[in-house]
Amino acid sequence: MIGPELLAAHAGILRTQVGACWPGTRAVFRGHDLHKDLHAADWLELYLFGITGRRFTPQQVKLLHGLWVLTSYPDARIWNNRVAALAGSSRSSPVLGLSAALAVSEARIYGGGPGLRAIDFFQRAAKAAACGQALRDFIAEELKSRHIYGYGRPIDSCDERLPWLAGLAKEQGLDQGPHFKMAHEVETILLEMGKTNLRMNYAGMTAALGADLGLTPREFHLFRVPMFLAGMPPCWMEAAEKPAGTLFPIPCEKIAYEGVPIRPWQGRIA
Amino acid sequence: MSNNPDTIHTRIWREEAEPDNPFATRTAYCRGYDVFGQMLGNTRWIEMLVLLFRDELPDAAQLDMLEALAVALANPGPRDPSIHAAMCGGVGGSSAAAALIAALSVGAGRYRGARDVFDAMSAWQACGTDVEIWRAYSLRDTQDDIADTWPRREHAPGFDPHGVSTAASVRQLLETLARIGATPRLCWLAAQRLELEKAVGLPLDIGGVAAAAFADLCFQPNEGEMLYLLLRLPGAAAHALEQERYGYKQFPFYPVELRDDPATKETP
């Protein structure tokens, strides 16, 4: 079925596998009664079940919790957090501030973009290795055609979160997966190639661990949505408690104008 | 992260402060023009819009063409997913910003949204006015494209994946813009539309016309994407407020057919 027939077949009704609620009676979440079967679920476990339809072990859930915890930085200078804080300072609502800050986190050079591309890289590398290609050759090809996500960091090449995350993975017995091992091999090869600024970053390590948990790139992308969230409310709160407009107020002289010199407007209105 | 960490660099905007307050604007300049002293009352909104994106204005016909496009885009109508989303905000009493954010987020996508316009403008850069290149481009397998935060492209950008023939509204828009602006892509599209649609296998959509118009005005794909988001917001605002007034009892709440229901599963 195609075209308007396809649209007409879907008009006016929701056909779904993932769930529904009947106000006053019950709610279903991916084939389970939310209240009877899942009322005691850990929130993150439920979140993952919602994304994947699969259940995760307590060790896996603990590791995935850690992925969020270790990068929750309540620093209002960071671009996404700054959005939350500016909302507080401008007396906007907390949900508007936080949802905008989360949206901003789906960025090209940090957050959502690199995470997605890093897991994609590891899974393509694993596929190439399964077909007999040496990892070094695969990396060399990637470097020729595109940036390798998961390695390198704009501010400081040393990522303070990695030892803690690696420790947590070890503690939970989840540090022996093929992608996690490959992530370290990739770093070694990059360093041997003289790419000393391309040390593994947080996107790289989290993507490798996510791949070892069997997450697809899209599932991993969805899992990461609230990753920075915990650091944002303190930024909003503090800014909302200070006098309005006092977060990074910018005086006129701090605009460095680099454009066309002042010129008269030749009125063109009809 | 910057040599001058508290300075904002811009080619768009300059402000001079009041002598008694460095945070109060005495004079603001947009691309060198005094906004409040000279432009106000002497400038069309569409001129201001274009100036924000570039140093010089296009000719009068091109401005008229963009203004006509802005009229066409101002309200996608309540059937459009972005307006539907804004109405979901309005009907529940969500904030004004939430309704517009809903419209922006839903209207940002690759199906009838701003990313489709971005893709279509990229297609113009790749294909130009060559029907055969368009044909190959639209058939290109996107399976191996680099992973992106956007879902993979599912149809030729700028064309209606569920369409049968070109809607009269789309034809009228194309013909009007081509007549007013007389710009190369719009004129070619108006002349070659049937052949192009045959090559692509889908009818042209409104986003495809907008993409051609933006490209003719020398906007880059990311600028066209922004403009498409901006220009469709007025309808979202109006429809959100209207549904707030009508109330949720008059707003659709669809029946559901749940296909994995524990209540209907046999107990083992």
Coordinates of C-alpha atoms in Angstrom, one line a residue:
Chain A
M1 CA 0.0 0.0 0.0
I2 CA 1.4 3.4 -1.0
G3 CA 0.4 7.0 -1.4
P4 CA -2.9 8.4 0.0
E5 CA -4.2 4.8 0.5
L6 CA -1.3 4.3 3.0
L7 CA -2.2 7.5 4.8
A8 CA -5.9 6.8 4.8
A9 CA -5.3 3.3 6.4
H10 CA -3.6 5.0 9.3
A11 CA -6.0 8.0 9.8
G12 CA -7.9 8.4 13.0
I13 CA -6.4 5.5 14.9
L14 CA -3.3 4.5 16.8
R15 CA -2.1 0.9 16.1
T16 CA 0.7 0.2 18.5
Q17 CA 2.9 -2.5 20.0
V18 CA 4.6 -0.3 22.6
G19 CA 1.7 0.6 24.9
A20 CA -1.3 2.6 25.8
C21 CA -3.2 3.8 28.8
W22 CA -6.8 3.7 29.7
P23 CA -7.3 6.5 32.2
G24 CA -9.0 5.2 35.4
T25 CA -8.1 1.6 34.8
R26 CA -4.6 0.6 33.6
A27 CA -1.5 1.3 31.5
V28 CA 0.5 -1.1 29.3
F29 CA 4.2 -0.7 28.7
R30 CA 5.7 -2.9 26.0
G31 CA 3.4 -5.8 26.7
H32 CA 3.4 -5.5 30.5
D33 CA 1.0 -4.0 32.9
L34 CA 2.9 -1.0 34.1
H35 CA 1.5 -1.1 37.6
K36 CA 1.2 -4.8 38.2
D37 CA 4.4 -5.9 36.5
L38 CA 6.8 -3.0 36.5
H39 CA 5.9 -0.8 39.5
A40 CA 9.1 -1.6 41.3
A41 CA 11.4 -1.2 38.2
D42 CA 14.4 0.9 38.4
W43 CA 13.7 4.0 36.3
L44 CA 16.7 3.6 34.1
E45 CA 15.9 -0.1 33.5
L46 CA 12.4 0.9 32.5
Y47 CA 13.9 3.6 30.2
L48 CA 16.1 1.0 28.5
F49 CA 13.3 -1.5 28.3
G50 CA 11.2 1.2 26.6
I51 CA 14.0 1.8 24.0
T52 CA 15.1 -1.8 23.3
G53 CA 12.2 -4.1 24.4
R54 CA 15.0 -6.0 26.2
R55 CA 15.8 -6.4 29.9
F56 CA 19.2 -5.7 31.3
T57 CA 21.1 -7.3 34.2
P58 CA 21.6 -5.3 37.5
Q59 CA 25.3 -5.1 36.6
Q60 CA 24.5 -3.6 33.2
V61 CA 22.0 -1.1 34.6
K62 CA 24.6 -0.1 37.2
L63 CA 27.2 0.5 34.5
L64 CA 24.7 2.5 32.4
H65 CA 23.8 4.6 35.5
G66 CA 27.5 5.3 35.8
L67 CA 27.7 6.5 32.2
W68 CA 25.2 9.3 33.2
V69 CA 26.6 10.0 36.6
L70 CA 30.2 10.5 35.6
T71 CA 29.4 13.3 33.1
S72 CA 26.9 15.2 35.2
Y73 CA 28.8 18.5 35.5
P74 CA 26.8 21.4 37.0
D75 CA 29.1 24.0 35.3
A76 CA 27.0 26.8 33.8
R77 CA 29.8 27.7 31.4
I78 CA 29.4 24.6 29.3
W79 CA 27.2 25.4 26.3
N80 CA 24.2 23.1 27.0
N81 CA 24.2 23.8 30.8
R82 CA 24.5 27.5 30.0
V83 CA 21.2 27.3 28.2
A84 CA 19.6 25.9 31.3
A85 CA 21.2 28.6 33.4
L86 CA 20.3 31.5 31.1
A87 CA 16.7 30.3 31.3
G88 CA 16.9 30.5 35.0
S89 CA 18.6 33.9 34.9
S90 CA 16.0 35.2 32.4
R91 CA 13.2 33.9 34.6
S92 CA 12.0 31.3 32.1
S93 CA 10.5 28.0 33.3
P94 CA 12.6 25.1 34.4
V95 CA 11.2 22.7 31.8
L96 CA 11.8 25.1 29.0
G97 CA 15.3 25.7 30.2
L98 CA 16.1 22.0 30.7
S99 CA 14.5 20.8 27.5
A100 CA 16.3 23.4 25.4
A101 CA 19.5 22.4 27.2
L102 CA 18.9 18.8 26.3
A103 CA 18.1 19.7 22.7
V104 CA 21.3 21.6 22.5
S105 CA 23.2 18.6 23.8
E106 CA 22.5 16.8 20.5
A107 CA 25.4 18.6 19.0
R108 CA 28.0 17.8 16.3
I109 CA 31.2 18.3 18.3
Y110 CA 30.0 17.0 21.7
G111 CA 27.1 15.0 23.1
G112 CA 24.7 13.3 20.8
G113 CA 26.6 13.5 17.5
P114 CA 30.0 12.0 18.5
G115 CA 28.3 9.3 20.6
L116 CA 26.3 8.1 17.7
R117 CA 29.2 8.3 15.3
A118 CA 31.5 6.6 17.8
I119 CA 29.3 3.5 18.2
D120 CA 28.8 3.4 14.4
F121 CA 32.6 3.5 14.0
F122 CA 33.1 0.6 16.4
Q123 CA 30.4 -1.5 14.8
R124 CA 31.7 -0.9 11.3
A125 CA 35.3 -1.7 12.5
A126 CA 34.0 -4.9 14.1
K127 CA 32.3 -5.8 10.8
A128 CA 35.4 -5.1 8.8
A129 CA 37.5 -7.2 11.2
A130 CA 35.1 -10.0 10.9
C131 CA 35.7 -9.8 7.1
G132 CA 39.4 -10.1 7.7
Q133 CA 40.5 -6.5 7.5
A134 CA 43.3 -5.5 9.8
L135 CA 42.1 -2.8 12.3
R136 CA 45.1 -0.6 11.4
D137 CA 44.0 -0.6 7.8
F138 CA 40.4 0.2 8.7
I139 CA 41.6 3.1 10.8
A140 CA 43.8 4.4 8.1
E141 CA 40.9 4.3 5.6
E142 CA 38.7 6.1 8.1
L143 CA 41.2 8.8 8.7
K144 CA 41.5 9.5 5.0
S145 CA 37.8 9.9 4.5
R146 CA 36.4 11.2 7.7
H147 CA 37.0 12.2 11.3
I148 CA 37.2 9.4 13.8
Y149 CA 34.6 10.1 16.5
G150 CA 35.4 8.8 20.0
Y151 CA 38.9 10.1 20.0
G152 CA 40.3 13.6 20.7
R153 CA 38.8 16.3 22.8
P154 CA 38.7 20.0 22.0
I155 CA 39.7 21.4 25.4
D156 CA 42.1 18.8 26.9
S157 CA 43.1 15.5 25.3
C158 CA 43.1 13.8 28.7
D159 CA 39.6 12.8 29.7
E160 CA 39.2 12.7 33.5
R161 CA 36.1 10.5 33.3
L162 CA 37.7 7.5 31.7
P163 CA 39.5 5.9 34.6
W164 CA 36.4 6.1 36.7
L165 CA 34.2 4.6 33.9
A166 CA 36.8 1.9 33.2
G167 CA 36.9 1.1 36.9
L168 CA 33.1 0.8 37.1
A169 CA 33.0 -1.5 34.0
K170 CA 35.7 -3.7 35.7
E171 CA 33.8 -3.7 39.0
Q172 CA 30.7 -4.9 37.2
G173 CA 32.6 -7.5 35.1
L174 CA 31.8 -5.7 31.9
D175 CA 35.3 -4.7 30.8
Q176 CA 36.1 -7.7 28.6
G177 CA 33.7 -7.1 25.7
P178 CA 35.1 -7.0 22.2
H179 CA 34.3 -3.4 21.5
F180 CA 35.8 -2.2 24.7
K181 CA 39.0 -4.0 24.0
M182 CA 38.9 -2.7 20.4
A183 CA 38.5 0.9 21.7
H184 CA 41.8 0.6 23.5
E185 CA 43.5 -1.0 20.5
V186 CA 42.3 1.9 18.3
E187 CA 43.8 4.4 20.7
T188 CA 47.1 2.5 20.7
I189 CA 47.1 2.4 16.9
L190 CA 46.3 6.1 16.6
L191 CA 49.1 7.0 18.9
E192 CA 51.5 4.8 16.9
M193 CA 50.4 6.6 13.8
G194 CA 51.5 9.8 15.5
K195 CA 48.0 11.1 16.3
T196 CA 48.9 12.0 19.8
N197 CA 45.9 14.4 20.1
L198 CA 43.5 11.5 19.4
R199 CA 43.3 9.9 22.8
M200 CA 40.0 8.1 23.6
N201 CA 37.3 10.4 24.8
Y202 CA 34.1 9.8 26.8
A203 CA 32.0 9.3 23.7
G204 CA 34.5 6.6 22.6
M205 CA 34.5 4.6 25.8
T206 CA 30.7 4.9 26.4
A207 CA 30.1 3.9 22.8
A208 CA 32.3 0.8 23.1
L209 CA 30.5 -0.2 26.3
G210 CA 27.1 0.4 24.7
A211 CA 28.1 -1.7 21.7
D212 CA 29.2 -4.5 24.0
L213 CA 25.7 -4.4 25.6
G214 CA 24.2 -5.0 22.2
L215 CA 22.8 -1.5 21.7
T216 CA 22.3 -0.4 18.1
P217 CA 23.5 3.1 17.2
R218 CA 19.9 4.4 17.4
E219 CA 19.2 2.7 20.8
F220 CA 22.5 4.1 22.1
H221 CA 21.5 7.6 20.8
L222 CA 18.2 7.4 22.7
F223 CA 19.9 6.0 25.8
R224 CA 22.2 9.1 25.9
V225 CA 19.3 11.7 25.7
P226 CA 19.3 12.5 29.5
M227 CA 23.0 11.9 29.9
F228 CA 23.9 15.5 30.9
L229 CA 20.6 16.2 32.6
A230 CA 21.6 15.8 36.2
G231 CA 24.0 18.7 35.9
M232 CA 21.4 21.1 34.5
P233 CA 18.9 21.7 37.3
P234 CA 21.6 23.1 39.7
C235 CA 22.6 25.5 36.9
W236 CA 19.0 26.7 36.5
M237 CA 18.3 26.8 40.2
E238 CA 21.4 28.9 41.1
A239 CA 20.8 31.3 38.2
A240 CA 17.1 31.7 39.2
E241 CA 18.1 32.5 42.8
K242 CA 20.5 35.3 41.7
P243 CA 19.2 38.7 40.6
A244 CA 17.5 38.5 37.1
G245 CA 19.9 38.9 34.2
T246 CA 23.1 38.5 36.2
L247 CA 24.3 35.4 34.5
F248 CA 27.0 36.5 32.0
P249 CA 25.6 40.0 31.3
I250 CA 27.4 41.4 28.2
P251 CA 28.1 45.1 28.0
C252 CA 27.8 46.7 24.6
E253 CA 31.6 47.0 24.3
K254 CA 32.0 43.2 24.4
I255 CA 30.5 42.8 21.0
A256 CA 33.4 42.8 18.6
Y257 CA 31.8 44.0 15.4
E258 CA 33.7 42.8 12.4
G259 CA 31.3 43.6 9.6
V260 CA 30.4 46.4 7.1
P261 CA 31.2 49.9 8.4
I262 CA 28.4 52.2 9.4
R263 CA 26.4 53.4 6.3
P264 CA 23.2 55.3 5.6
W265 CA 20.0 53.3 5.0
Q266 CA 18.6 54.0 1.6
G267 CA 14.9 53.6 2.4
R268 CA 13.6 50.9 0.0
I269 CA 10.1 50.5 1.5
A270 CA 7.4 51.0 -1.1
Chain B
M1 CA 38.7 28.2 25.0
S2 CA 39.2 31.6 23.4
N3 CA 41.9 34.2 23.5
N4 CA 39.3 36.8 24.5
P5 CA 36.9 34.8 26.5
D6 CA 34.2 37.4 27.2
T7 CA 33.9 38.9 23.7
I8 CA 31.4 38.0 21.1
H9 CA 32.6 38.3 17.5
T10 CA 30.0 39.2 14.9
R11 CA 29.7 40.5 11.4
I12 CA 26.0 41.2 11.9
W13 CA 25.4 43.4 14.8
R14 CA 27.0 46.4 16.5
E15 CA 25.8 48.2 19.6
E16 CA 26.8 51.5 21.2
A17 CA 26.0 52.0 24.8
E18 CA 24.2 54.8 26.6
P19 CA 26.8 57.0 28.4
D20 CA 25.3 56.2 31.8
N21 CA 24.9 52.4 31.3
P22 CA 27.2 50.0 29.4
F23 CA 24.3 47.5 29.2
A24 CA 21.7 49.8 27.6
T25 CA 21.6 50.2 23.8
R26 CA 21.8 53.8 22.5
T27 CA 22.3 52.8 18.9
A28 CA 22.1 49.3 17.3
Y29 CA 23.5 48.7 13.8
C30 CA 22.6 45.8 11.6
R31 CA 25.2 45.2 8.8
G32 CA 26.2 48.9 9.3
Y33 CA 22.7 50.3 9.1
D34 CA 21.2 52.2 12.1
V35 CA 18.3 50.0 13.1
F36 CA 16.3 52.3 15.3
G37 CA 17.4 55.6 13.9
Q38 CA 17.1 55.0 10.2
M39 CA 15.7 51.6 9.3
L40 CA 12.6 51.7 11.5
G41 CA 9.6 52.8 9.5
N42 CA 11.6 52.7 6.3
T43 CA 12.3 49.0 6.1
R44 CA 10.2 45.9 5.1
W45 CA 10.4 43.1 7.6
I46 CA 11.6 40.8 4.7
E47 CA 14.5 43.2 4.1
M48 CA 15.5 43.0 7.7
L49 CA 15.2 39.2 7.6
V50 CA 17.6 39.0 4.6
L51 CA 20.0 41.6 6.1
L52 CA 20.5 39.4 9.1
F53 CA 21.9 36.7 6.9
R54 CA 24.0 38.7 4.5
D55 CA 25.6 42.1 3.9
E56 CA 23.7 43.2 0.8
L57 CA 20.1 43.0 -0.2
P58 CA 19.1 41.1 -3.4
D59 CA 17.2 43.0 -6.1
A60 CA 13.6 44.1 -5.5
A61 CA 12.1 41.2 -7.5
Q62 CA 14.0 38.6 -5.4
L63 CA 12.8 40.3 -2.2
D64 CA 9.2 40.2 -3.5
M65 CA 9.7 36.5 -4.3
L66 CA 10.9 35.8 -0.8
E67 CA 8.1 37.7 0.7
A68 CA 5.6 35.7 -1.4
L69 CA 7.2 32.5 -0.2
A70 CA 7.0 33.7 3.4
V71 CA 3.2 34.2 2.9
A72 CA 2.9 30.6 1.6
L73 CA 4.9 29.1 4.4
A74 CA 3.3 31.2 7.3
N75 CA 0.7 28.5 8.0
P76 CA 1.2 24.9 7.0
G77 CA -2.3 24.3 8.4
P78 CA -3.6 22.1 11.2
R79 CA -3.1 18.8 9.3
D80 CA 0.7 19.4 9.2
P81 CA 2.6 17.5 11.9
S82 CA 4.4 20.6 13.2
I83 CA 1.1 22.5 13.7
H84 CA -0.5 19.4 15.2
A85 CA 2.4 19.4 17.7
A86 CA 1.9 23.1 18.5
M87 CA -1.8 22.4 19.0
C88 CA -1.0 19.6 21.5
G89 CA 0.8 22.3 23.4
G90 CA -2.0 24.8 23.2
V91 CA -4.8 22.4 24.1
G92 CA -3.2 21.3 27.3
G93 CA -2.3 24.8 28.4
S94 CA 1.4 24.4 27.9
S95 CA 3.5 27.5 27.7
A96 CA 3.7 29.6 24.5
A97 CA 7.3 28.7 24.1
A98 CA 6.5 25.0 24.5
A99 CA 4.0 25.1 21.7
L100 CA 6.5 26.8 19.4
I101 CA 9.3 24.4 20.5
A102 CA 6.9 21.5 19.6
A103 CA 6.3 23.0 16.2
L104 CA 10.0 23.5 15.6
S105 CA 11.0 20.1 16.8
V106 CA 8.4 18.2 14.8
G107 CA 8.8 20.5 11.8
A108 CA 12.5 20.1 11.8
G109 CA 12.5 16.6 10.3
R110 CA 13.1 14.9 7.1
Y111 CA 9.5 14.3 6.3
R112 CA 8.0 17.6 5.2
G113 CA 10.2 19.5 7.6
A114 CA 13.2 21.8 7.6
R115 CA 15.8 19.0 7.3
D116 CA 14.1 18.0 4.0
V117 CA 14.6 21.5 2.8
F118 CA 18.3 21.3 3.9
D119 CA 18.6 18.0 2.0
A120 CA 16.8 19.4 -1.1
M121 CA 19.1 22.4 -1.1
S122 CA 22.1 20.0 -0.9
A123 CA 20.5 18.2 -3.8
W124 CA 20.4 21.4 -5.8
Q125 CA 24.1 21.9 -5.2
A126 CA 24.8 18.3 -6.3
C127 CA 22.4 18.1 -9.3
G128 CA 22.0 21.6 -10.6
T129 CA 19.5 21.7 -13.5
D130 CA 20.2 18.2 -14.9
V131 CA 17.3 15.8 -14.8
E132 CA 19.6 12.8 -15.2
I133 CA 21.7 13.7 -12.2
W134 CA 18.5 14.3 -10.2
R135 CA 17.4 10.8 -11.2
A136 CA 20.6 9.2 -10.0
Y137 CA 20.6 11.3 -6.8
S138 CA 17.1 10.3 -5.9
L139 CA 17.9 6.6 -6.5
R140 CA 21.2 6.7 -4.5
D141 CA 21.4 4.1 -1.7
T142 CA 21.7 5.9 1.6
Q143 CA 22.2 2.7 3.6
D144 CA 26.0 3.3 4.0
D145 CA 25.9 7.0 4.7
I146 CA 27.6 8.1 7.9
A147 CA 25.5 7.7 11.0
D148 CA 23.7 10.9 11.8
T149 CA 21.6 12.3 14.6
W150 CA 18.8 12.6 11.9
P151 CA 17.1 9.4 10.8
R152 CA 18.2 8.2 7.4
R153 CA 16.7 9.9 4.3
E154 CA 13.8 7.8 3.0
H155 CA 12.8 9.7 -0.2
A156 CA 14.0 12.2 -2.7
P157 CA 14.2 15.5 -0.8
G158 CA 11.7 18.2 -1.8
F159 CA 9.3 15.6 -3.1
D160 CA 6.1 14.2 -1.6
P161 CA 6.7 10.5 -0.7
H162 CA 2.9 9.9 -0.4
G163 CA 1.9 12.1 -3.4
V164 CA 0.1 11.1 -6.5
S165 CA 0.3 14.3 -8.6
T166 CA 1.6 17.8 -7.8
A167 CA -0.9 19.6 -5.6
A168 CA -2.4 22.7 -7.1
S169 CA -1.1 24.7 -4.2
V170 CA 2.5 23.6 -4.9
R171 CA 2.1 24.4 -8.6
Q172 CA 0.6 27.8 -7.8
L173 CA 3.5 28.6 -5.5
L174 CA 6.1 27.5 -8.0
E175 CA 4.6 29.4 -10.9
T176 CA 4.1 32.6 -8.8
L177 CA 7.6 32.6 -7.4
A178 CA 9.1 31.9 -10.8
R179 CA 7.1 34.7 -12.3
I180 CA 8.0 37.2 -9.5
G181 CA 11.6 36.3 -9.0
A182 CA 12.5 35.0 -12.5
T183 CA 15.4 33.3 -10.9
P184 CA 17.2 30.3 -12.6
R185 CA 16.3 27.3 -10.5
L186 CA 12.6 28.3 -10.1
C187 CA 12.3 29.0 -13.8
W188 CA 13.9 25.7 -14.7
L189 CA 11.8 23.9 -12.2
A190 CA 8.6 25.5 -13.5
A191 CA 9.5 24.5 -17.0
Q192 CA 10.9 21.0 -16.3
R193 CA 8.7 20.0 -13.4
L194 CA 6.9 17.1 -15.1
E195 CA 10.1 15.7 -16.5
L196 CA 11.9 16.0 -13.2
E197 CA 8.9 14.4 -11.3
K198 CA 8.9 11.5 -13.8
A199 CA 12.7 11.0 -13.2
V200 CA 12.4 11.1 -9.4
G201 CA 9.1 9.1 -9.4
L202 CA 7.4 11.5 -6.9
P203 CA 5.5 14.8 -7.2
L204 CA 7.1 18.0 -6.0
D205 CA 6.3 19.2 -2.5
I206 CA 6.2 22.7 -1.0
G207 CA 9.6 22.1 0.6
G208 CA 11.1 21.5 -2.8
V209 CA 9.8 24.8 -4.1
A210 CA 11.1 26.6 -1.0
A211 CA 14.5 24.9 -1.4
A212 CA 14.8 26.1 -5.0
A213 CA 13.8 29.6 -4.0
F214 CA 16.3 29.7 -1.1
A215 CA 19.0 28.4 -3.4
D216 CA 18.2 31.0 -6.0
L217 CA 18.6 33.7 -3.3
C218 CA 22.1 32.3 -2.6
F219 CA 21.3 30.9 0.8
Q220 CA 23.3 27.9 2.0
P221 CA 21.4 24.8 3.0
N222 CA 21.8 25.5 6.7
E223 CA 20.4 29.0 6.2
G224 CA 17.4 27.7 4.2
E225 CA 16.8 25.2 7.0
M226 CA 16.7 28.0 9.5
L227 CA 14.4 30.2 7.4
Y228 CA 12.0 27.3 6.8
L229 CA 11.8 26.7 10.5
L230 CA 11.2 30.5 11.2
L231 CA 8.8 31.2 8.5
R232 CA 6.4 28.4 9.5
L233 CA 6.0 29.5 13.1
P234 CA 3.2 32.1 12.8
G235 CA 0.6 29.4 12.0
A236 CA 1.9 27.3 14.9
A237 CA 1.4 30.1 17.3
A238 CA -2.1 31.0 16.1
H239 CA -3.3 27.4 16.0
A240 CA -1.9 26.6 19.4
L241 CA -3.8 29.6 20.9
E242 CA -6.9 28.7 19.1
Q243 CA -7.0 25.1 20.4
E244 CA -6.4 26.4 23.9
R245 CA -9.6 28.4 23.5
Y246 CA -11.6 25.5 22.0
G247 CA -10.4 23.2 24.8
Y248 CA -9.3 19.6 24.9
K249 CA -12.9 18.1 24.6
Q250 CA -13.0 19.3 21.0
F251 CA -9.5 18.2 20.1
P252 CA -9.0 14.6 18.7
F253 CA -7.9 11.9 21.2
Y254 CA -7.7 8.9 18.9
P255 CA -8.9 5.4 19.6
V256 CA -6.1 2.9 20.1
E257 CA -5.6 -0.7 18.9
L258 CA -3.0 -2.2 21.2
R259 CA -1.4 -5.3 19.6
D260 CA 0.6 -6.5 22.6
D261 CA -1.8 -6.3 25.5
P262 CA -1.2 -8.5 28.6
A263 CA -5.0 -8.5 29.2
T264 CA -5.5 -10.5 26.1
K265 CA -2.6 -12.9 26.5
E266 CA -3.3 -16.4 27.6
T267 CA -1.9 -17.3 31.0
P268 CA 0.7 -20.1 30.7

